[in-house]
Amino acid sequence: MKPAQIQAFFTTLATANPQPQTELEFASVFELLAAVLLSAQATDVSVNKATRHLFLVANTPQKMLDLGLEGLEGYIKTIGLYHSKAKHLLQTCQMLINQHGGQVPRTREALEALPGVGRKTANVVLNVAFGEPTMAVDTHIFRVSNRTGLAPGKTPLAVEQALLKRVPQAFLTDAHHWLILHGRYVCQARTPRCWECAVAPYCDFKPKTLEG
């Protein structure tokens, strides 16, 4: 995809959805961190169903710790990998209290030092909570970036670095939301919905799929 096509690609997505948001539900930076940690290899829908009840009783690191492992697992057992996620979340809560005064840190290094928090999770928190122009490359962004020719790469990190170079500055802060939503609802894995894709004219994907 050439620079003029990339500009048109994001202009189109921005016009359709000027203020894209994560579909995870949260009311604080801590809730966001917890929700993103729980969302690994799980859908946002399944995480939201669990956290709607969880955050009513545990919306701070200390309250989460007070639940204990069994108590926390009771709230999140409908989420995949809930046992290891519960342990990681409680360990993270302890670190937030011990090392960060109960607050979520604002640096990548400190975020990635938290149990269960990898680069992708750190990128989501940095972007959504603190407005930094990061790219949290999940399966949707990886697929869209390669399929469209926007930012091809063999690994999530390679795609992330390519996106940061190729996405115009004006779109950087919101780009990962647009790409996730586009991959989730339009540029789907098995059958991309090219017939209803507003950015199809700028896309390198040749075997465009037809409705039917």
mmCIF file of C-alpha atoms in Angstrom, residues 21-199:
data_model
loop_
_atom_site.group_PDB
_atom_site.id
_atom_site.type_symbol
_atom_site.label_atom_id
_atom_site.label_comp_id
_atom_site.label_asym_id
_atom_site.label_seq_id
_atom_site.Cartn_x
_atom_site.Cartn_y
_atom_site.Cartn_z
ATOM 1 C CA GLN A 21 -13.059 3.219 21.558
ATOM 2 C CA THR A 22 -11.994 -0.113 22.996
ATOM 3 C CA GLU A 23 -14.922 -2.492 23.455
ATOM 4 C CA LEU A 24 -13.672 -3.479 26.907
ATOM 5 C CA GLU A 25 -15.698 -1.866 29.685
ATOM 6 C CA PHE A 26 -13.809 0.006 32.419
ATOM 7 C CA ALA A 27 -14.149 3.025 34.685
ATOM 8 C CA SER A 28 -10.529 3.553 35.785
ATOM 9 C CA VAL A 29 -6.988 2.846 34.618
ATOM 10 C CA PHE A 30 -6.780 -0.089 37.031
ATOM 11 C CA GLU A 31 -9.997 -1.596 35.654
ATOM 12 C CA LEU A 32 -8.626 -1.183 32.133
ATOM 13 C CA LEU A 33 -5.399 -2.964 33.074
ATOM 14 C CA ALA A 34 -7.324 -5.810 34.723
ATOM 15 C CA ALA A 35 -9.692 -6.147 31.759
ATOM 16 C CA VAL A 36 -6.881 -6.228 29.194
ATOM 17 C CA LEU A 37 -4.948 -8.772 31.257
ATOM 18 C CA LEU A 38 -8.056 -10.977 31.377
ATOM 19 C CA SER A 39 -8.744 -10.567 27.640
ATOM 20 C CA ALA A 40 -5.729 -12.544 26.394
ATOM 21 C CA GLN A 41 -7.029 -15.338 24.128
ATOM 22 C CA ALA A 42 -10.595 -14.408 25.108
ATOM 23 C CA THR A 43 -13.263 -12.189 23.580
ATOM 24 C CA ASP A 44 -14.046 -8.718 24.872
ATOM 25 C CA VAL A 45 -17.671 -9.855 25.236
ATOM 26 C CA SER A 46 -16.739 -12.667 27.621
ATOM 27 C CA VAL A 47 -14.467 -10.376 29.647
ATOM 28 C CA ASN A 48 -17.139 -7.675 29.949
ATOM 29 C CA LYS A 49 -19.702 -10.196 31.204
ATOM 30 C CA ALA A 50 -17.338 -11.199 34.004
ATOM 31 C CA THR A 51 -15.950 -7.783 34.922
ATOM 32 C CA ARG A 52 -19.389 -6.160 35.178
ATOM 33 C CA HIS A 53 -19.848 -8.186 38.370
ATOM 34 C CA LEU A 54 -16.184 -8.275 39.432
ATOM 35 C CA PHE A 55 -15.602 -4.514 39.329
ATOM 36 C CA LEU A 56 -18.667 -3.863 41.503
ATOM 37 C CA VAL A 57 -16.869 -5.535 44.409
ATOM 38 C CA ALA A 58 -13.200 -5.156 43.450
ATOM 39 C CA ASN A 59 -12.247 -1.989 41.586
ATOM 40 C CA THR A 60 -8.884 -1.372 43.289
ATOM 41 C CA PRO A 61 -5.770 -3.516 43.731
ATOM 42 C CA GLN A 62 -6.432 -3.948 47.459
ATOM 43 C CA LYS A 63 -10.068 -4.960 46.982
ATOM 44 C CA MET A 64 -8.956 -7.452 44.334
ATOM 45 C CA LEU A 65 -6.420 -8.931 46.749
ATOM 46 C CA ASP A 66 -9.068 -9.114 49.460
ATOM 47 C CA LEU A 67 -11.077 -11.501 47.258
ATOM 48 C CA GLY A 68 -8.305 -14.080 47.363
ATOM 49 C CA LEU A 69 -7.616 -16.593 44.609
ATOM 50 C CA GLU A 70 -10.788 -18.635 44.982
ATOM 51 C CA GLY A 71 -12.937 -15.543 45.297
ATOM 52 C CA LEU A 72 -11.471 -13.969 42.172
ATOM 53 C CA GLU A 73 -11.754 -17.199 40.205
ATOM 54 C CA GLY A 74 -15.447 -17.340 41.047
ATOM 55 C CA TYR A 75 -15.973 -14.111 39.124
ATOM 56 C CA ILE A 76 -13.819 -14.931 36.089
ATOM 57 C CA LYS A 77 -14.240 -18.705 35.638
ATOM 58 C CA THR A 78 -16.207 -18.135 32.404
ATOM 59 C CA ILE A 79 -13.068 -16.611 30.815
ATOM 60 C CA GLY A 80 -10.497 -18.847 29.151
ATOM 61 C CA LEU A 81 -7.311 -19.580 31.127
ATOM 62 C CA TYR A 82 -9.002 -18.106 34.199
ATOM 63 C CA HIS A 83 -6.846 -19.943 36.737
ATOM 64 C CA SER A 84 -3.502 -18.566 35.535
ATOM 65 C CA LYS A 85 -5.060 -15.161 34.849
ATOM 66 C CA ALA A 86 -6.376 -14.963 38.414
ATOM 67 C CA LYS A 87 -2.909 -15.692 39.806
ATOM 68 C CA HIS A 88 -1.283 -13.141 37.520
ATOM 69 C CA LEU A 89 -3.870 -10.489 38.342
ATOM 70 C CA LEU A 90 -3.413 -10.924 42.086
ATOM 71 C CA GLN A 91 0.380 -10.830 41.712
ATOM 72 C CA THR A 92 0.033 -7.665 39.653
ATOM 73 C CA CYS A 93 -2.201 -6.093 42.311
ATOM 74 C CA GLN A 94 0.420 -6.844 44.957
ATOM 75 C CA MET A 95 3.140 -5.247 42.843
ATOM 76 C CA LEU A 96 0.992 -2.174 42.191
ATOM 77 C CA ILE A 97 0.591 -1.701 45.942
ATOM 78 C CA ASN A 98 4.191 -2.509 46.881
ATOM 79 C CA GLN A 99 5.977 -0.627 44.096
ATOM 80 C CA HIS A 100 3.583 1.952 42.660
ATOM 81 C CA GLY A 101 1.428 3.185 45.534
ATOM 82 C CA GLY A 102 -1.577 1.280 44.196
ATOM 83 C CA GLN A 103 -1.469 3.189 40.877
ATOM 84 C CA VAL A 104 -0.948 1.842 37.366
ATOM 85 C CA PRO A 105 2.501 2.959 36.126
ATOM 86 C CA ARG A 106 2.796 5.045 32.958
ATOM 87 C CA THR A 107 5.955 3.522 31.473
ATOM 88 C CA ARG A 108 6.260 0.503 29.218
ATOM 89 C CA GLU A 109 9.096 -0.939 31.295
ATOM 90 C CA ALA A 110 7.089 -0.822 34.533
ATOM 91 C CA LEU A 111 3.948 -2.179 32.875
ATOM 92 C CA GLU A 112 5.752 -5.096 31.248
ATOM 93 C CA ALA A 113 7.287 -6.001 34.619
ATOM 94 C CA LEU A 114 3.791 -6.792 35.945
ATOM 95 C CA PRO A 115 2.818 -10.503 35.926
ATOM 96 C CA GLY A 116 0.596 -11.384 32.978
ATOM 97 C CA VAL A 117 1.322 -8.090 31.208
ATOM 98 C CA GLY A 118 3.136 -8.427 27.904
ATOM 99 C CA ARG A 119 3.943 -5.906 25.212
ATOM 100 C CA LYS A 120 0.449 -5.973 23.703
ATOM 101 C CA THR A 121 -1.266 -5.351 27.055
ATOM 102 C CA ALA A 122 1.188 -2.569 27.881
ATOM 103 C CA ASN A 123 0.500 -0.965 24.494
ATOM 104 C CA VAL A 124 -3.265 -0.997 25.114
ATOM 105 C CA VAL A 125 -2.885 0.655 28.523
ATOM 106 C CA LEU A 126 -0.415 3.241 27.227
ATOM 107 C CA ASN A 127 -2.732 4.094 24.340
ATOM 108 C CA VAL A 128 -6.192 3.949 25.912
ATOM 109 C CA ALA A 129 -5.362 5.272 29.384
ATOM 110 C CA PHE A 130 -2.522 7.660 28.620
ATOM 111 C CA GLY A 131 -3.082 8.625 24.968
ATOM 112 C CA GLU A 132 0.253 7.397 23.663
ATOM 113 C CA PRO A 133 0.475 6.484 19.951
ATOM 114 C CA THR A 134 1.169 2.777 20.415
ATOM 115 C CA MET A 135 0.109 -0.233 18.345
ATOM 116 C CA ALA A 136 -1.252 -3.215 20.265
ATOM 117 C CA VAL A 137 -0.928 -5.871 17.559
ATOM 118 C CA ASP A 138 -3.470 -8.626 18.171
ATOM 119 C CA THR A 139 -4.624 -11.271 15.678
ATOM 120 C CA HIS A 140 -6.980 -8.782 13.988
ATOM 121 C CA ILE A 141 -4.355 -6.082 13.449
ATOM 122 C CA PHE A 142 -1.787 -8.660 12.353
ATOM 123 C CA ARG A 143 -4.202 -10.051 9.762
ATOM 124 C CA VAL A 144 -5.433 -6.689 8.458
ATOM 125 C CA SER A 145 -1.923 -5.241 8.221
ATOM 126 C CA ASN A 146 -0.668 -8.208 6.183
ATOM 127 C CA ARG A 147 -3.759 -8.871 4.072
ATOM 128 C CA THR A 148 -4.254 -5.270 2.977
ATOM 129 C CA GLY A 149 -0.574 -4.536 2.445
ATOM 130 C CA LEU A 150 -0.741 -1.734 5.003
ATOM 131 C CA ALA A 151 2.171 -2.984 7.103
ATOM 132 C CA PRO A 152 3.296 -6.511 6.232
ATOM 133 C CA GLY A 153 5.375 -8.405 8.760
ATOM 134 C CA LYS A 154 6.092 -11.963 9.875
ATOM 135 C CA THR A 155 5.749 -11.263 13.606
ATOM 136 C CA PRO A 156 3.528 -9.002 15.717
ATOM 137 C CA LEU A 157 6.569 -6.896 16.622
ATOM 138 C CA ALA A 158 7.520 -6.477 12.962
ATOM 139 C CA VAL A 159 3.958 -5.391 12.140
ATOM 140 C CA GLU A 160 3.938 -3.007 15.112
ATOM 141 C CA GLN A 161 7.173 -1.365 13.990
ATOM 142 C CA ALA A 162 5.965 -1.140 10.391
ATOM 143 C CA LEU A 163 2.687 0.479 11.466
ATOM 144 C CA LEU A 164 4.477 3.081 13.567
ATOM 145 C CA LYS A 165 6.515 4.033 10.475
ATOM 146 C CA ARG A 166 3.701 3.916 7.905
ATOM 147 C CA VAL A 167 0.601 5.277 9.653
ATOM 148 C CA PRO A 168 0.361 9.076 9.201
ATOM 149 C CA GLN A 169 0.972 11.016 12.414
ATOM 150 C CA ALA A 170 -2.563 12.412 12.546
ATOM 151 C CA PHE A 171 -4.017 8.905 12.784
ATOM 152 C CA LEU A 172 -1.475 7.207 15.069
ATOM 153 C CA THR A 173 -3.299 7.541 18.373
ATOM 154 C CA ASP A 174 -6.549 5.973 17.134
ATOM 155 C CA ALA A 175 -5.162 3.657 14.442
ATOM 156 C CA HIS A 176 -5.058 0.489 16.520
ATOM 157 C CA HIS A 177 -8.750 0.866 17.435
ATOM 158 C CA TRP A 178 -9.766 1.328 13.802
ATOM 159 C CA LEU A 179 -7.721 -1.684 12.719
ATOM 160 C CA ILE A 180 -9.042 -3.957 15.484
ATOM 161 C CA LEU A 181 -12.660 -3.032 14.763
ATOM 162 C CA HIS A 182 -12.108 -3.405 11.023
ATOM 163 C CA GLY A 183 -10.608 -6.861 11.502
ATOM 164 C CA ARG A 184 -13.298 -7.925 13.971
ATOM 165 C CA TYR A 185 -16.319 -6.914 11.902
ATOM 166 C CA VAL A 186 -15.277 -6.496 8.260
ATOM 167 C CA CYS A 187 -11.865 -7.947 7.361
ATOM 168 C CA GLN A 188 -12.652 -11.214 9.113
ATOM 169 C CA ALA A 189 -10.329 -14.200 9.143
ATOM 170 C CA ARG A 190 -12.215 -16.822 7.131
ATOM 171 C CA THR A 191 -14.235 -14.639 4.785
ATOM 172 C CA PRO A 192 -13.356 -10.955 4.585
ATOM 173 C CA ARG A 193 -16.523 -8.960 3.928
ATOM 174 C CA CYS A 194 -15.063 -7.093 0.973
ATOM 175 C CA TRP A 195 -18.502 -6.311 -0.451
ATOM 176 C CA GLU A 196 -19.200 -3.967 2.471
ATOM 177 C CA CYS A 197 -15.662 -2.706 3.035
ATOM 178 C CA ALA A 198 -15.267 1.058 2.696
ATOM 179 C CA VAL A 199 -11.473 0.806 2.327
#
